[in-house]
C-alpha positions as a printed NumPy array, in Angstrom:
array([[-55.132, -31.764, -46.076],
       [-54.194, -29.721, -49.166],
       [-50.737, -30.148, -48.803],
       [-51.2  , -34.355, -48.528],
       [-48.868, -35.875, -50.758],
       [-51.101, -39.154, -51.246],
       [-52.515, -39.057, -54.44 ],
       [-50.514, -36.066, -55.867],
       [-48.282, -37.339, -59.36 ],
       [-45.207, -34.435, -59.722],
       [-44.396, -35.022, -63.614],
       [-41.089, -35.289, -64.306],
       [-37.877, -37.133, -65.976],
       [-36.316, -38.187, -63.505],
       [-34.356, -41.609, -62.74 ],
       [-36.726, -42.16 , -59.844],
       [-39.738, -41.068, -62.466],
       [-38.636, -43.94 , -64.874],
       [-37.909, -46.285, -62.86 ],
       [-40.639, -49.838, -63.237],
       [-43.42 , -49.644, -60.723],
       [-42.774, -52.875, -60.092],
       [-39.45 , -51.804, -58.458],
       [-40.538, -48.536, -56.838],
       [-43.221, -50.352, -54.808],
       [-40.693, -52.934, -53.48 ],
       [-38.054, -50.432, -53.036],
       [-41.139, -48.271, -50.933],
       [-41.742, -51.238, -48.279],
       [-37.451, -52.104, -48.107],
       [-37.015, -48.056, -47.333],
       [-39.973, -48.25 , -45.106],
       [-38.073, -51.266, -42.993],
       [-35.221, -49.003, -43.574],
       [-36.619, -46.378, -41.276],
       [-37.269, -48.493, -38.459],
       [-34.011, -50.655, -38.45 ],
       [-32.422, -47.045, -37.051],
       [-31.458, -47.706, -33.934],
       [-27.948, -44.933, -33.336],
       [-27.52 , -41.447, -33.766],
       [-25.231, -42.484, -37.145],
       [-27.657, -44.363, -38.716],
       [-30.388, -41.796, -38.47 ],
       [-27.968, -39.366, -39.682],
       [-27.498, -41.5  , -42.708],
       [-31.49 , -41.857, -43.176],
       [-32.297, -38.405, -42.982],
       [-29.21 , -37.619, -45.62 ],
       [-31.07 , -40.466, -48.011],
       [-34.191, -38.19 , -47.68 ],
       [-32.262, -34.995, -49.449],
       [-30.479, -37.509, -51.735],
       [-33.954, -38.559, -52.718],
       [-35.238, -34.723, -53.85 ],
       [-32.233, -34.255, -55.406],
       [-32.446, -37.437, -57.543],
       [-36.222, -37.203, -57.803],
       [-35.636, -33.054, -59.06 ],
       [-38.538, -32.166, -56.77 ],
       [-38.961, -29.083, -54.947],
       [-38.238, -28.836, -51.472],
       [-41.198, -26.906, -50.462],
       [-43.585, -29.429, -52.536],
       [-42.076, -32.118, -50.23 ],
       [-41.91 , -30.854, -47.107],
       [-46.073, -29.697, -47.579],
       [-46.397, -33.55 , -46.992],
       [-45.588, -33.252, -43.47 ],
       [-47.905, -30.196, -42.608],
       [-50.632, -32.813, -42.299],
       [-48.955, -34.606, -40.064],
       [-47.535, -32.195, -37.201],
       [-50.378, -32.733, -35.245],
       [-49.279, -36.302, -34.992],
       [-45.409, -35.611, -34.601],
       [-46.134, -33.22 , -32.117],
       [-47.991, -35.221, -29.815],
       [-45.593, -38.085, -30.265],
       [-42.533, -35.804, -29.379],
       [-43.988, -34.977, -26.767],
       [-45.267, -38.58 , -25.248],
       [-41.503, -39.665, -25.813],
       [-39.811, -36.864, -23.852],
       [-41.778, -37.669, -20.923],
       [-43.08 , -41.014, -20.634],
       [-39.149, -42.469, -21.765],
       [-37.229, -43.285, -18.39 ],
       [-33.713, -43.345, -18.422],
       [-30.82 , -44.746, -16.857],
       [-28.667, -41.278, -16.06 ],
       [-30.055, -38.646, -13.892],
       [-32.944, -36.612, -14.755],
       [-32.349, -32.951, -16.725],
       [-35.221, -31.719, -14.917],
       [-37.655, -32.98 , -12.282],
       [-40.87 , -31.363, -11.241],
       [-42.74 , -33.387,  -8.772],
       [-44.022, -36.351, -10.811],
       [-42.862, -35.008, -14.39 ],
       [-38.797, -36.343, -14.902],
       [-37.682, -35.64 , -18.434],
       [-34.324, -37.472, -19.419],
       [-31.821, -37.414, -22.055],
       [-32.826, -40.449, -23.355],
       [-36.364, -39.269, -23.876],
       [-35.062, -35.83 , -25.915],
       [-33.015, -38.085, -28.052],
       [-35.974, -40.371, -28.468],
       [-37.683, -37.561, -29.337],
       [-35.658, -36.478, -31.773],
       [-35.007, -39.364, -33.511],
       [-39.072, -40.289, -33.954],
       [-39.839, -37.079, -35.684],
       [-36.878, -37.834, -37.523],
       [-38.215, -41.591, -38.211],
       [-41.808, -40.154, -39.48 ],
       [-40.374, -37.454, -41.513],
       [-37.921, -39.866, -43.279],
       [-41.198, -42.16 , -43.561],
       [-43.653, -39.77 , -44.885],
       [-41.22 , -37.961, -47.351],
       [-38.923, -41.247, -48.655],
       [-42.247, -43.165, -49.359],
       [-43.843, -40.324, -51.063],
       [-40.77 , -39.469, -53.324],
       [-40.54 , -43.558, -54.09 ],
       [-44.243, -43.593, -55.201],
       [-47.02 , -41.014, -55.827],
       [-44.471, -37.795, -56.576],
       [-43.054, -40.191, -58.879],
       [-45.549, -42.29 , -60.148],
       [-48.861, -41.926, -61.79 ],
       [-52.057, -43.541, -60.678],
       [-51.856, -45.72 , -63.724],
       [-48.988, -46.793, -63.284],
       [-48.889, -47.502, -59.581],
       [-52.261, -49.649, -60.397],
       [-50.486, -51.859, -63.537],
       [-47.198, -52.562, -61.272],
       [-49.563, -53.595, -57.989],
       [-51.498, -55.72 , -59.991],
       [-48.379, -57.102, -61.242],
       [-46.686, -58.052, -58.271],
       [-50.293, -59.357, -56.743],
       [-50.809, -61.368, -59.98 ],
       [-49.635, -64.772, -58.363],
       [-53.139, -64.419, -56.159],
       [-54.963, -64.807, -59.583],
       [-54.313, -68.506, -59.167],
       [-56.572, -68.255, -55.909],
       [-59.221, -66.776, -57.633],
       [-58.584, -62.873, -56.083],
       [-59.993, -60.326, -57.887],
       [-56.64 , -58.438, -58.017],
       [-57.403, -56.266, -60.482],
       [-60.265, -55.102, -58.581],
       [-58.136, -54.593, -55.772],
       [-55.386, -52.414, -57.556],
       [-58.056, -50.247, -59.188],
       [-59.969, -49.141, -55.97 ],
       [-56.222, -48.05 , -54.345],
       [-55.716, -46.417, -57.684],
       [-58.91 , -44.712, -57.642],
       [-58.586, -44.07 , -54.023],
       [-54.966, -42.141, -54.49 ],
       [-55.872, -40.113, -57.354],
       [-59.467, -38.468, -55.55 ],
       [-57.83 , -37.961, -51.883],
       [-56.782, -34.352, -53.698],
       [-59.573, -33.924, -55.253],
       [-61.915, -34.817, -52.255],
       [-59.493, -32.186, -50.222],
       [-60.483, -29.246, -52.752],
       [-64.253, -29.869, -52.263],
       [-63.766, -29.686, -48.574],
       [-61.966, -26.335, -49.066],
       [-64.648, -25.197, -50.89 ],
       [-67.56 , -26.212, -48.763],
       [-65.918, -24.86 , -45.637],
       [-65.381, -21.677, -47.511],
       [-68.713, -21.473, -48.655],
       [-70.07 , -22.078, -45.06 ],
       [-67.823, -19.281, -43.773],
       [-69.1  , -17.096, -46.244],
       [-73.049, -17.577, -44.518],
       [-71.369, -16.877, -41.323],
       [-70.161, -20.19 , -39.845],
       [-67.895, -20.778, -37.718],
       [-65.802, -23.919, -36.965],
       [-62.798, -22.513, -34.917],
       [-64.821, -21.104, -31.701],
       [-66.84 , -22.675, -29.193],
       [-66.837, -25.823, -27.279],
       [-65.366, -28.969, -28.622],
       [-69.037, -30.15 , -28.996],
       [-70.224, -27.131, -30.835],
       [-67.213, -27.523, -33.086],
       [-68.288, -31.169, -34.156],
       [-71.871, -29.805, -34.593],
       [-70.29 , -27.208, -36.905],
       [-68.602, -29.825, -39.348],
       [-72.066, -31.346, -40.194],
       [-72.606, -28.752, -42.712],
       [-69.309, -30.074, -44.438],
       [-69.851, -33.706, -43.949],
       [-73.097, -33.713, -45.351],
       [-72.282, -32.408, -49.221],
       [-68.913, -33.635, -49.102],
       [-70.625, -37.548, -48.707],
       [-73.216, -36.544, -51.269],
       [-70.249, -34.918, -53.432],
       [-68.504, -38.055, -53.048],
       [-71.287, -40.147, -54.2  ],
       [-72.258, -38.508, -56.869],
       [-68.461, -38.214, -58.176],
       [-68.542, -42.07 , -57.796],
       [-71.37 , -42.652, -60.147],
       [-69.929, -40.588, -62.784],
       [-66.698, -42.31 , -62.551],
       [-68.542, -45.554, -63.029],
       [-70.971, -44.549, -65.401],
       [-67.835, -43.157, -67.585],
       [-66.28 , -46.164, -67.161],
       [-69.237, -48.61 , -68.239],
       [-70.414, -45.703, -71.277],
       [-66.253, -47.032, -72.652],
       [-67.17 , -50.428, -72.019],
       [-64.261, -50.842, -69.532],
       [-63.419, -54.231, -68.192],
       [-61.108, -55.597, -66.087],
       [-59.554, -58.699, -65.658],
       [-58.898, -61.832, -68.405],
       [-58.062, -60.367, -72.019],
       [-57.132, -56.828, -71.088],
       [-54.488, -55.298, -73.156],
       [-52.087, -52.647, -71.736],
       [-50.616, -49.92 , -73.509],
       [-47.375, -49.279, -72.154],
       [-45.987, -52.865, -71.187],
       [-43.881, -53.401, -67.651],
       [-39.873, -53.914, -68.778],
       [-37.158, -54.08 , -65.968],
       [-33.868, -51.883, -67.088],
       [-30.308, -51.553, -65.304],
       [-31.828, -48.765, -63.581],
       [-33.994, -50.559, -61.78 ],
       [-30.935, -52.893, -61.082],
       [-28.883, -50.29 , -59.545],
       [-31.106, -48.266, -57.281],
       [-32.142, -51.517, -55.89 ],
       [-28.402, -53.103, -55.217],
       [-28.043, -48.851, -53.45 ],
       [-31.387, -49.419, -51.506],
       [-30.418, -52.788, -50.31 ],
       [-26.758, -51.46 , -49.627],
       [-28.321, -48.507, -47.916],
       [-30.397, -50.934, -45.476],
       [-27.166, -53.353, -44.919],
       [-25.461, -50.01 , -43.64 ],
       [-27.772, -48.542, -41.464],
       [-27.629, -52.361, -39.536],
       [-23.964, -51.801, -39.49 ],
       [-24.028, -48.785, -38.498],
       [-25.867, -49.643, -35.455],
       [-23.366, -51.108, -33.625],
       [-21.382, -48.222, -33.878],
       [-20.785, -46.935, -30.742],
       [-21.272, -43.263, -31.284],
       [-23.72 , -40.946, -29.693],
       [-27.264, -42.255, -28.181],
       [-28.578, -45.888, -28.938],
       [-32.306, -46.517, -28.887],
       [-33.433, -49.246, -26.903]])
């Protein structure tokens, strides 16, 4: 959990880093469509070269990025593994023991779903929370939501709990560190045991990290009521939401970059996912 990239703002100068929030949101869910309109061994080559074109334009280091996936391995593991031998194919199995028949077609779906979720997890967090502060993400989501007004949706509402939510999923990690470390050091231990004792173990962590929580949430909103904060109808902004040619750009090579990978498959090179 320490190396989550929810919630974690790298500063920077970046084009991606100055680019609206506005933009960066919409550009998020068109990449995100992106990833799953890959369909041929091209166009996934294609999306996983867009995920090194986006560190090099974001100026992020590699090794901050690719913590984002640690979390997740678990996850890609088990789906790599569900894909190799639950996908049936049309050629000849590689390898058949009794009921187990693994296929080509499940290694290259395989290969191109870890693919898929690394190009998910990494684009998407380069696009918003590397890139963007919790402030900002917040102004541009109420923004785009601010048509709902009209229905009577507390919008703003809305966009603060997600920005609130972001910016303590680090901070929430650290306290869990710290309790489990602090357990360890009265002689607890979560890694041994049945899978039953293990759960028992955790309710030593669970326990202060709820009451951590809690109390973290009443100073925020005692903080925030001691500055008079409200939300909503006559709230000024300091730094107010402008559209540049930037913005223009990287969305015409975002939209060009989805129009390809549709081209793309219907190129008839390599395996095609079903």
């Amino acid at each position: 959990m320490k190396g989550i990239s929810f919630g974690q703002y790298y500063p920077g100068d970046s084009l991606l880093h100055r680019l609206d929030p506005r933009i960066k949101i919409v550009l998020t869910i068109l990449y995100i469509v992106c990833t799953f309109l890959c369909k041929s061994a091209v166009s996934f080559a294609l999306l996983l070269l867009s995920v090194f074109v986006l560190i090099l334009v974001s100026r992020i280091p590699v090794k901050i990025v690719l913590r984002s996936v640690r979390p997740l391995l678990i996850i890609i593991a088990f789906t790599f593994v569900i894909n190799i031998f639950w996908t049936q194919g049309d050629t000849p199995p590689l390898l058949e023991i009794g009921f187990v028949r693994i296929y080509a077609e499940g290694i290259w779906n395989a290969v191109f779903m870890f693919f898929r979720i690394f190009s998910l997890v990494t684009g998407t967090g380069i696009f918003l929370t590397y890139t963007t502060t919790p402030m900002d993400l917040t102004d541009g989501l109420e923004s785009l939501l601010s048509p709902l007004k009209k229905l009577h949706v507390p919008v703003h509402v809305f966009a603060m709990m997600m920005s609130i939510t972001l910016r303590f999923i680090p901070t929430l990690s650290e306290e869990t560190e710290k309790i489990m470390n602090a357990q360890r050091a009265r002689g607890a231990d979560f890694t041994s045991g049945s899978l039953i004792r293990r759960a028992k173990a955790l309710i030593p962590i669970l326990i202060p990290l709820f009451v951590s929580a809690i109390n973290r949430a009443l100073e925020l909103a005692n903080a925030m009521e001691c500055r008079c904060y409200h939300g909503g109808e006559g709230r000024t902004r300091l730094k107010v939401l402008k559209c540049h040619a930037r913005d223009l750009v990287v969305s015409l090579a975002v939209i060009a970059f989805g129009v390809g990978l549709v081209l793309l498959n219907a190129v008839k090179f390599g395996y095609v996912m079903k």
